[in-house]
Amino acid sequence: MKPLAQALVNTPIGKIAIFNTEEKLTRIDLYADSFPYQVADANVLTEEITSQINAYFKGQHIAFDLPLCRQGTDFQQKVWQQLQTIPYGGSLSYGELAKKIESSARAIGGACRHNPIPIVIPCHRIVAANGIGGYSGQWRLGQKVDTKQWLLTHEKKWC
């Protein structure tokens, strides 16, 4: 049986899967093209999430206003909260965020890697001190780092 997603959205970076309850967005899979999701159980919130995601990719939406279910450690929650303060089109280095919350750059990267709601919780806005850095656990060139570069370029285009 194929896993269920509430929606599959075609975007410039590929198909993404949206997962939500009636009350909260729980997860976004940016790489749904490589996984055979089946769509079921869409609801009013699913429609709102899809609408905001589509607006983001059209450059019409710079701030998400969605109820989120952020399941993670206290530290991950702290990092994810800080990520949401980075303005659209902006970025912060792993080290800068680490200094801000009295942590380490490596720990920031780990929290970003475990972010269940990318784009809405904009972990792509965290970059290396001397380059783009990794994305979703990938540190070398490849699909995930290419996605991060696309998202950063997309946001800068609309600022």
Tab-separated table of N, CA and C in Angstrom:
chain	number	residue	atom	x	y	z
A	1	MET	N	0.835	-1.188	0.000
A	1	MET	CA	0.000	0.000	0.000
A	1	MET	C	0.879	1.250	0.000
A	2	LYS	N	0.533	2.220	-0.823
A	2	LYS	CA	1.285	3.473	-0.913
A	2	LYS	C	0.974	4.356	0.298
A	3	PRO	N	1.975	5.071	0.811
A	3	PRO	CA	1.722	6.005	1.913
A	3	PRO	C	0.777	7.122	1.466
A	4	LEU	N	0.002	7.635	2.408
A	4	LEU	CA	-0.981	8.662	2.097
A	4	LEU	C	-0.459	10.059	2.395
A	5	ALA	N	-0.681	10.967	1.490
A	5	ALA	CA	-0.403	12.390	1.677
A	5	ALA	C	-1.723	13.117	1.458
A	6	GLN	N	-1.881	14.273	2.068
A	6	GLN	CA	-3.118	15.030	1.872
A	6	GLN	C	-3.119	15.734	0.520
A	7	ALA	N	-1.944	16.039	-0.007
A	7	ALA	CA	-1.867	16.684	-1.325
A	7	ALA	C	-0.490	16.457	-1.930
A	8	LEU	N	-0.465	16.422	-3.250
A	8	LEU	CA	0.771	16.435	-4.017
A	8	LEU	C	0.728	17.697	-4.866
A	9	VAL	N	1.764	18.514	-4.756
A	9	VAL	CA	1.779	19.804	-5.429
A	9	VAL	C	2.928	19.825	-6.430
A	10	ASN	N	2.620	20.122	-7.675
A	10	ASN	CA	3.664	20.280	-8.688
A	10	ASN	C	4.266	21.664	-8.548
A	11	THR	N	5.597	21.710	-8.422
A	11	THR	CA	6.298	22.975	-8.228
A	11	THR	C	7.507	23.018	-9.163
A	12	PRO	N	8.147	24.158	-9.275
A	12	PRO	CA	9.351	24.245	-10.102
A	12	PRO	C	10.506	23.359	-9.607
A	13	ILE	N	10.485	22.950	-8.346
A	13	ILE	CA	11.544	22.071	-7.831
A	13	ILE	C	11.119	20.605	-7.849
A	14	GLY	N	9.959	20.320	-8.394
A	14	GLY	CA	9.445	18.955	-8.446
A	14	GLY	C	8.173	18.830	-7.624
A	15	LYS	N	7.662	17.635	-7.580
A	15	LYS	CA	6.436	17.364	-6.833
A	15	LYS	C	6.756	17.320	-5.340
A	16	ILE	N	5.938	18.020	-4.544
A	16	ILE	CA	6.106	17.949	-3.095
A	16	ILE	C	4.832	17.374	-2.478
A	17	ALA	N	5.003	16.657	-1.384
A	17	ALA	CA	3.882	16.046	-0.669
A	17	ALA	C	3.595	16.865	0.587
A	18	ILE	N	2.321	17.084	0.828
A	18	ILE	CA	1.848	17.838	1.986
A	18	ILE	C	1.150	16.864	2.929
A	19	PHE	N	1.476	16.958	4.209
A	19	PHE	CA	0.849	16.124	5.228
A	19	PHE	C	0.291	17.038	6.304
A	20	ASN	N	-0.968	16.857	6.629
A	20	ASN	CA	-1.571	17.671	7.679
A	20	ASN	C	-2.752	16.951	8.318
A	21	THR	N	-3.067	17.386	9.529
A	21	THR	CA	-4.283	16.953	10.202
A	21	THR	C	-5.352	17.998	9.876
A	22	GLU	N	-6.471	17.909	10.531
A	22	GLU	CA	-7.511	18.941	10.372
A	22	GLU	C	-7.022	20.283	10.919
A	23	GLU	N	-6.100	20.223	11.911
A	23	GLU	CA	-5.689	21.425	12.627
A	23	GLU	C	-4.310	21.966	12.278
A	24	LYS	N	-3.360	21.092	11.856
A	24	LYS	CA	-1.986	21.563	11.709
A	24	LYS	C	-1.254	20.893	10.553
A	25	LEU	N	-0.315	21.657	9.967
A	25	LEU	CA	0.617	21.124	8.980
A	25	LEU	C	1.649	20.312	9.751
A	26	THR	N	1.859	19.052	9.337
A	26	THR	CA	2.775	18.189	10.082
A	26	THR	C	4.078	17.908	9.348
A	27	ARG	N	4.035	17.895	8.004
A	27	ARG	CA	5.252	17.546	7.273
A	27	ARG	C	5.131	17.958	5.815
A	28	ILE	N	6.265	18.259	5.207
A	28	ILE	CA	6.374	18.500	3.771
A	28	ILE	C	7.539	17.655	3.264
A	29	ASP	N	7.295	16.886	2.223
A	29	ASP	CA	8.355	16.117	1.574
A	29	ASP	C	8.655	16.793	0.251
A	30	LEU	N	9.845	17.398	0.147
A	30	LEU	CA	10.231	18.110	-1.074
A	30	LEU	C	10.599	17.168	-2.219
A	31	TYR	N	10.720	15.903	-1.932
A	31	TYR	CA	11.200	14.951	-2.942
A	31	TYR	C	10.167	13.864	-3.219
A	32	ALA	N	8.908	14.256	-3.347
A	32	ALA	CA	7.815	13.303	-3.560
A	32	ALA	C	7.888	12.620	-4.916
A	33	ASP	N	8.644	13.179	-5.856
A	33	ASP	CA	8.806	12.527	-7.155
A	33	ASP	C	9.432	11.143	-7.010
A	34	SER	N	10.227	10.961	-5.969
A	34	SER	CA	10.939	9.696	-5.812
A	34	SER	C	10.230	8.723	-4.877
A	35	PHE	N	9.001	9.064	-4.478
A	35	PHE	CA	8.262	8.195	-3.565
A	35	PHE	C	6.814	8.086	-4.037
A	36	PRO	N	6.234	6.913	-4.081
A	36	PRO	CA	4.881	6.742	-4.643
A	36	PRO	C	3.759	7.056	-3.652
A	37	TYR	N	3.534	8.325	-3.386
A	37	TYR	CA	2.456	8.711	-2.477
A	37	TYR	C	1.098	8.578	-3.148
A	38	GLN	N	0.114	8.308	-2.333
A	38	GLN	CA	-1.280	8.310	-2.770
A	38	GLN	C	-1.961	9.462	-2.031
A	39	VAL	N	-2.840	10.178	-2.698
A	39	VAL	CA	-3.517	11.322	-2.091
A	39	VAL	C	-4.840	10.880	-1.484
A	40	ALA	N	-5.055	11.314	-0.239
A	40	ALA	CA	-6.306	10.990	0.448
A	40	ALA	C	-6.512	11.955	1.604
A	41	ASP	N	-7.731	12.066	2.039
A	41	ASP	CA	-8.071	12.813	3.254
A	41	ASP	C	-7.724	14.295	3.224
A	42	ALA	N	-7.848	14.952	2.083
A	42	ALA	CA	-7.642	16.402	2.031
A	42	ALA	C	-8.744	17.085	2.835
A	43	ASN	N	-8.435	18.259	3.373
A	43	ASN	CA	-9.415	19.012	4.148
A	43	ASN	C	-9.217	20.511	3.897
A	44	VAL	N	-9.916	21.334	4.634
A	44	VAL	CA	-9.841	22.782	4.439
A	44	VAL	C	-8.416	23.290	4.639
A	45	LEU	N	-7.730	22.773	5.651
A	45	LEU	CA	-6.352	23.211	5.886
A	45	LEU	C	-5.450	22.796	4.727
A	46	THR	N	-5.677	21.617	4.176
A	46	THR	CA	-4.891	21.170	3.023
A	46	THR	C	-5.000	22.187	1.887
A	47	GLU	N	-6.208	22.669	1.645
A	47	GLU	CA	-6.425	23.663	0.589
A	47	GLU	C	-5.664	24.953	0.880
A	48	GLU	N	-5.646	25.378	2.129
A	48	GLU	CA	-4.929	26.605	2.496
A	48	GLU	C	-3.421	26.421	2.354
A	49	ILE	N	-2.916	25.285	2.801
A	49	ILE	CA	-1.475	25.005	2.673
A	49	ILE	C	-1.086	25.006	1.196
A	50	THR	N	-1.850	24.301	0.389
A	50	THR	CA	-1.578	24.219	-1.047
A	50	THR	C	-1.611	25.602	-1.685
A	51	SER	N	-2.585	26.400	-1.296
A	51	SER	CA	-2.700	27.758	-1.827
A	51	SER	C	-1.466	28.594	-1.475
A	52	GLN	N	-1.026	28.527	-0.220
A	52	GLN	CA	0.141	29.310	0.197
A	52	GLN	C	1.422	28.798	-0.455
A	53	ILE	N	1.560	27.496	-0.604
A	53	ILE	CA	2.747	26.927	-1.271
A	53	ILE	C	2.781	27.384	-2.731
A	54	ASN	N	1.639	27.296	-3.423
A	54	ASN	CA	1.590	27.742	-4.821
A	54	ASN	C	1.919	29.223	-4.940
A	55	ALA	N	1.398	30.033	-4.020
A	55	ALA	CA	1.696	31.475	-4.040
A	55	ALA	C	3.192	31.715	-3.800
A	56	TYR	N	3.796	30.959	-2.906
A	56	TYR	CA	5.233	31.083	-2.655
A	56	TYR	C	6.015	30.858	-3.947
A	57	PHE	N	5.690	29.809	-4.668
A	57	PHE	CA	6.442	29.497	-5.885
A	57	PHE	C	6.157	30.483	-7.018
A	58	LYS	N	5.068	31.226	-6.932
A	58	LYS	CA	4.778	32.257	-7.931
A	58	LYS	C	5.366	33.604	-7.518
A	59	GLY	N	6.013	33.657	-6.365
A	59	GLY	CA	6.593	34.909	-5.888
A	59	GLY	C	5.561	35.862	-5.318
A	60	GLN	N	4.379	35.350	-4.992
A	60	GLN	CA	3.292	36.197	-4.496
A	60	GLN	C	3.122	36.117	-2.985
A	61	HIS	N	3.906	35.309	-2.338
A	61	HIS	CA	3.678	35.048	-0.923
A	61	HIS	C	5.021	35.021	-0.207
A	62	ILE	N	5.213	35.924	0.727
A	62	ILE	CA	6.519	35.941	1.372
A	62	ILE	C	6.491	35.498	2.830
A	63	ALA	N	5.328	35.335	3.417
A	63	ALA	CA	5.243	34.889	4.809
A	63	ALA	C	4.120	33.865	4.942
A	64	PHE	N	4.460	32.711	5.457
A	64	PHE	CA	3.452	31.678	5.656
A	64	PHE	C	2.688	31.949	6.939
A	65	ASP	N	1.394	31.710	6.894
A	65	ASP	CA	0.528	31.866	8.058
A	65	ASP	C	-0.255	30.566	8.198
A	66	LEU	N	0.406	29.572	8.774
A	66	LEU	CA	-0.188	28.241	8.889
A	66	LEU	C	0.037	27.698	10.297
A	67	PRO	N	-0.927	26.958	10.824
A	67	PRO	CA	-0.702	26.298	12.115
A	67	PRO	C	0.227	25.103	11.910
A	68	LEU	N	1.293	25.041	12.705
A	68	LEU	CA	2.311	24.012	12.509
A	68	LEU	C	2.383	23.051	13.686
A	69	CYS	N	2.609	21.803	13.379
A	69	CYS	CA	2.910	20.786	14.376
A	69	CYS	C	4.404	20.523	14.263
A	70	ARG	N	5.165	21.123	15.156
A	70	ARG	CA	6.623	20.977	15.125
A	70	ARG	C	7.031	19.941	16.156
A	71	GLN	N	7.232	18.725	15.708
A	71	GLN	CA	7.641	17.664	16.623
A	71	GLN	C	9.150	17.508	16.568
A	72	GLY	N	9.789	17.796	17.677
A	72	GLY	CA	11.236	17.692	17.767
A	72	GLY	C	11.685	17.971	19.187
A	73	THR	N	12.976	17.905	19.396
A	73	THR	CA	13.532	18.178	20.719
A	73	THR	C	13.375	19.660	21.054
A	74	ASP	N	13.610	19.994	22.308
A	74	ASP	CA	13.550	21.399	22.710
A	74	ASP	C	14.549	22.230	21.907
A	75	PHE	N	15.745	21.680	21.690
A	75	PHE	CA	16.751	22.403	20.910
A	75	PHE	C	16.286	22.604	19.466
A	76	GLN	N	15.767	21.558	18.845
A	76	GLN	CA	15.274	21.683	17.469
A	76	GLN	C	14.173	22.730	17.395
A	77	GLN	N	13.269	22.724	18.372
A	77	GLN	CA	12.193	23.718	18.412
A	77	GLN	C	12.765	25.134	18.464
A	78	LYS	N	13.800	25.311	19.268
A	78	LYS	CA	14.435	26.625	19.407
A	78	LYS	C	15.045	27.078	18.079
A	79	VAL	N	15.729	26.166	17.402
A	79	VAL	CA	16.330	26.492	16.105
A	79	VAL	C	15.243	26.802	15.092
A	80	TRP	N	14.225	25.945	15.005
A	80	TRP	CA	13.161	26.137	14.016
A	80	TRP	C	12.432	27.458	14.241
A	81	GLN	N	12.254	27.843	15.508
A	81	GLN	CA	11.631	29.132	15.813
A	81	GLN	C	12.497	30.275	15.275
A	82	GLN	N	13.808	30.173	15.446
A	82	GLN	CA	14.726	31.195	14.940
A	82	GLN	C	14.725	31.250	13.415
A	83	LEU	N	14.610	30.091	12.773
A	83	LEU	CA	14.586	30.063	11.307
A	83	LEU	C	13.424	30.901	10.776
A	84	GLN	N	12.315	30.870	11.487
A	84	GLN	CA	11.136	31.605	11.033
A	84	GLN	C	11.268	33.112	11.196
A	85	THR	N	12.341	33.564	11.836
A	85	THR	CA	12.560	35.008	11.965
A	85	THR	C	13.460	35.549	10.861
A	86	ILE	N	14.058	34.662	10.075
A	86	ILE	CA	14.930	35.104	8.977
A	86	ILE	C	14.034	35.606	7.853
A	87	PRO	N	14.195	36.844	7.430
A	87	PRO	CA	13.295	37.395	6.419
A	87	PRO	C	13.404	36.696	5.062
A	88	TYR	N	12.306	36.707	4.357
A	88	TYR	CA	12.232	36.201	2.983
A	88	TYR	C	13.339	36.859	2.167
A	89	GLY	N	14.097	36.048	1.451
A	89	GLY	CA	15.191	36.581	0.647
A	89	GLY	C	16.484	36.759	1.424
A	90	GLY	N	16.436	36.564	2.733
A	90	GLY	CA	17.621	36.724	3.558
A	90	GLY	C	18.263	35.387	3.878
A	91	SER	N	19.376	35.464	4.566
A	91	SER	CA	20.046	34.248	5.017
A	91	SER	C	20.875	34.574	6.243
A	92	LEU	N	21.280	33.528	6.917
A	92	LEU	CA	22.097	33.622	8.107
A	92	LEU	C	23.035	32.427	8.058
A	93	SER	N	24.252	32.573	8.520
A	93	SER	CA	25.158	31.422	8.500
A	93	SER	C	24.864	30.521	9.700
A	94	TYR	N	25.298	29.283	9.564
A	94	TYR	CA	25.165	28.337	10.678
A	94	TYR	C	25.811	28.930	11.928
A	95	GLY	N	26.997	29.496	11.759
A	95	GLY	CA	27.718	30.085	12.885
A	95	GLY	C	27.014	31.283	13.499
A	96	GLU	N	26.431	32.130	12.668
A	96	GLU	CA	25.705	33.307	13.176
A	96	GLU	C	24.515	32.877	14.023
A	97	LEU	N	23.772	31.895	13.537
A	97	LEU	CA	22.625	31.426	14.317
A	97	LEU	C	23.107	30.729	15.587
A	98	ALA	N	24.182	29.967	15.481
A	98	ALA	CA	24.726	29.288	16.662
A	98	ALA	C	25.111	30.297	17.744
A	99	LYS	N	25.756	31.363	17.329
A	99	LYS	CA	26.157	32.411	18.284
A	99	LYS	C	24.925	33.052	18.926
A	100	LYS	N	23.931	33.278	18.130
A	100	LYS	CA	22.699	33.926	18.599
A	100	LYS	C	22.007	33.111	19.690
A	101	ILE	N	22.043	31.776	19.558
A	101	ILE	CA	21.353	30.935	20.550
A	101	ILE	C	22.327	30.157	21.437
A	102	GLU	N	23.612	30.559	21.395
A	102	GLU	CA	24.649	29.958	22.230
A	102	GLU	C	24.741	28.453	22.019
A	103	SER	N	25.042	28.086	20.794
A	103	SER	CA	25.154	26.686	20.417
A	103	SER	C	26.349	26.533	19.478
A	104	SER	N	26.337	25.470	18.673
A	104	SER	CA	27.403	25.260	17.696
A	104	SER	C	26.816	25.181	16.292
A	105	ALA	N	27.639	25.512	15.311
A	105	ALA	CA	27.190	25.455	13.917
A	105	ALA	C	26.761	24.042	13.544
A	106	ARG	N	27.479	23.043	14.010
A	106	ARG	CA	27.140	21.648	13.709
A	106	ARG	C	25.752	21.287	14.264
A	107	ALA	N	25.472	21.745	15.484
A	107	ALA	CA	24.158	21.472	16.085
A	107	ALA	C	23.042	22.160	15.298
A	108	ILE	N	23.305	23.359	14.804
A	108	ILE	CA	22.321	24.066	13.972
A	108	ILE	C	22.046	23.244	12.713
A	109	GLY	N	23.101	22.746	12.081
A	109	GLY	CA	22.941	21.911	10.890
A	109	GLY	C	22.118	20.666	11.172
A	110	GLY	N	22.334	20.052	12.317
A	110	GLY	CA	21.555	18.868	12.682
A	110	GLY	C	20.079	19.184	12.847
A	111	ALA	N	19.775	20.312	13.479
A	111	ALA	CA	18.374	20.708	13.651
A	111	ALA	C	17.737	21.023	12.298
A	112	CYS	N	18.484	21.679	11.423
A	112	CYS	CA	17.965	21.974	10.080
A	112	CYS	C	17.690	20.681	9.315
A	113	ARG	N	18.598	19.714	9.422
A	113	ARG	CA	18.458	18.439	8.716
A	113	ARG	C	17.185	17.705	9.151
A	114	HIS	N	16.757	17.895	10.397
A	114	HIS	CA	15.578	17.197	10.911
A	114	HIS	C	14.295	18.028	10.826
A	115	ASN	N	14.353	19.161	10.152
A	115	ASN	CA	13.179	20.016	9.984
A	115	ASN	C	12.116	19.277	9.164
A	116	PRO	N	10.940	18.999	9.740
A	116	PRO	CA	9.915	18.258	9.004
A	116	PRO	C	9.077	19.122	8.062
A	117	ILE	N	9.245	20.445	8.147
A	117	ILE	CA	8.380	21.343	7.375
A	117	ILE	C	9.233	22.353	6.606
A	118	PRO	N	10.076	21.864	5.667
A	118	PRO	CA	10.914	22.791	4.910
A	118	PRO	C	10.071	23.776	4.093
A	119	ILE	N	10.665	24.840	3.722
A	119	ILE	CA	10.097	26.004	3.044
A	119	ILE	C	9.285	26.826	4.043
A	120	VAL	N	8.291	26.242	4.695
A	120	VAL	CA	7.491	26.978	5.682
A	120	VAL	C	8.362	27.324	6.885
A	121	ILE	N	9.135	26.360	7.369
A	121	ILE	CA	10.204	26.623	8.332
A	121	ILE	C	11.469	26.661	7.474
A	122	PRO	N	11.947	27.848	7.147
A	122	PRO	CA	12.915	28.019	6.053
A	122	PRO	C	14.364	27.662	6.381
A	123	CYS	N	14.633	26.381	6.549
A	123	CYS	CA	16.001	25.942	6.830
A	123	CYS	C	16.937	26.214	5.655
A	124	HIS	N	16.377	26.423	4.467
A	124	HIS	CA	17.225	26.744	3.311
A	124	HIS	C	17.902	28.105	3.465
A	125	ARG	N	17.439	28.926	4.378
A	125	ARG	CA	18.022	30.257	4.589
A	125	ARG	C	19.263	30.230	5.486
A	126	ILE	N	19.640	29.059	5.960
A	126	ILE	CA	20.872	28.907	6.733
A	126	ILE	C	21.960	28.431	5.778
A	127	VAL	N	23.033	29.190	5.706
A	127	VAL	CA	24.111	28.898	4.753
A	127	VAL	C	25.448	28.796	5.486
A	128	ALA	N	26.418	28.247	4.800
A	128	ALA	CA	27.772	28.163	5.355
A	128	ALA	C	28.419	29.549	5.351
A	129	ALA	N	29.436	29.716	6.160
A	129	ALA	CA	30.136	30.998	6.228
A	129	ALA	C	30.806	31.332	4.901
A	130	ASN	N	31.176	30.322	4.143
A	130	ASN	CA	31.880	30.558	2.878
A	130	ASN	C	31.247	29.793	1.716
A	131	GLY	N	29.944	29.778	1.661
A	131	GLY	CA	29.252	29.088	0.573
A	131	GLY	C	27.829	28.755	0.960
A	132	ILE	N	27.224	27.905	0.172
A	132	ILE	CA	25.818	27.586	0.395
A	132	ILE	C	25.596	26.618	1.546
A	133	GLY	N	26.522	25.710	1.787
A	133	GLY	CA	26.333	24.697	2.820
A	133	GLY	C	25.492	23.551	2.300
A	134	GLY	N	25.095	22.700	3.199
A	134	GLY	CA	24.317	21.522	2.823
A	134	GLY	C	22.823	21.768	2.899
A	135	TYR	N	22.078	20.705	2.598
A	135	TYR	CA	20.622	20.786	2.674
A	135	TYR	C	20.059	19.388	2.846
A	136	SER	N	19.207	19.238	3.838
A	136	SER	CA	18.531	17.959	4.113
A	136	SER	C	19.525	16.808	4.261
A	137	GLY	N	20.657	17.080	4.860
A	137	GLY	CA	21.648	16.041	5.092
A	137	GLY	C	22.621	15.812	3.954
A	138	GLN	N	22.489	16.535	2.862
A	138	GLN	CA	23.404	16.386	1.729
A	138	GLN	C	24.395	17.542	1.733
A	139	TRP	N	25.694	17.237	1.699
A	139	TRP	CA	26.713	18.271	1.778
A	139	TRP	C	27.450	18.486	0.479
A	140	ARG	N	27.315	17.620	-0.437
A	140	ARG	CA	27.986	17.784	-1.719
A	140	ARG	C	26.954	18.219	-2.756
A	141	LEU	N	27.429	18.530	-3.920
A	141	LEU	CA	26.505	18.901	-4.983
A	141	LEU	C	25.545	17.756	-5.262
A	142	GLY	N	24.326	18.097	-5.582
A	142	GLY	CA	23.307	17.096	-5.865
A	142	GLY	C	21.930	17.704	-5.765
A	143	GLN	N	20.914	16.874	-5.879
A	143	GLN	CA	19.531	17.342	-5.938
A	143	GLN	C	19.142	18.206	-4.743
A	144	LYS	N	19.509	17.804	-3.543
A	144	LYS	CA	19.079	18.556	-2.363
A	144	LYS	C	19.760	19.925	-2.281
A	145	VAL	N	21.051	19.972	-2.509
A	145	VAL	CA	21.756	21.262	-2.498
A	145	VAL	C	21.270	22.130	-3.663
A	146	ASP	N	20.977	21.516	-4.802
A	146	ASP	CA	20.407	22.262	-5.934
A	146	ASP	C	19.060	22.869	-5.551
A	147	THR	N	18.267	22.131	-4.790
A	147	THR	CA	16.971	22.641	-4.321
A	147	THR	C	17.176	23.857	-3.431
A	148	LYS	N	18.128	23.772	-2.518
A	148	LYS	CA	18.420	24.902	-1.634
A	148	LYS	C	18.829	26.125	-2.449
A	149	GLN	N	19.708	25.930	-3.421
A	149	GLN	CA	20.144	27.041	-4.265
A	149	GLN	C	18.973	27.641	-5.025
A	150	TRP	N	18.093	26.802	-5.542
A	150	TRP	CA	16.930	27.287	-6.280
A	150	TRP	C	16.041	28.132	-5.365
A	151	LEU	N	15.784	27.645	-4.143
A	151	LEU	CA	14.919	28.374	-3.211
A	151	LEU	C	15.514	29.737	-2.846
A	152	LEU	N	16.809	29.766	-2.576
A	152	LEU	CA	17.461	31.044	-2.237
A	152	LEU	C	17.411	32.021	-3.409
A	153	THR	N	17.684	31.534	-4.601
A	153	THR	CA	17.645	32.380	-5.807
A	153	THR	C	16.234	32.876	-6.064
A	154	HIS	N	15.268	31.990	-5.910
A	154	HIS	CA	13.854	32.340	-6.111
A	154	HIS	C	13.451	33.479	-5.173
A	155	GLU	N	13.803	33.366	-3.911
A	155	GLU	CA	13.422	34.402	-2.949
A	155	GLU	C	14.101	35.737	-3.242
A	156	LYS	N	15.368	35.699	-3.595
A	156	LYS	CA	16.078	36.951	-3.893
A	156	LYS	C	15.475	37.658	-5.114
A	157	LYS	N	14.952	36.872	-6.046
A	157	LYS	CA	14.353	37.438	-7.255
A	157	LYS	C	13.119	38.282	-6.927
A	158	TRP	N	12.413	37.946	-5.857
A	158	TRP	CA	11.165	38.636	-5.525
A	158	TRP	C	11.323	39.676	-4.436
A	159	CYS	N	12.531	39.877	-3.926
A	159	CYS	CA	12.739	40.896	-2.864
A	159	CYS	C	12.862	42.281	-3.449
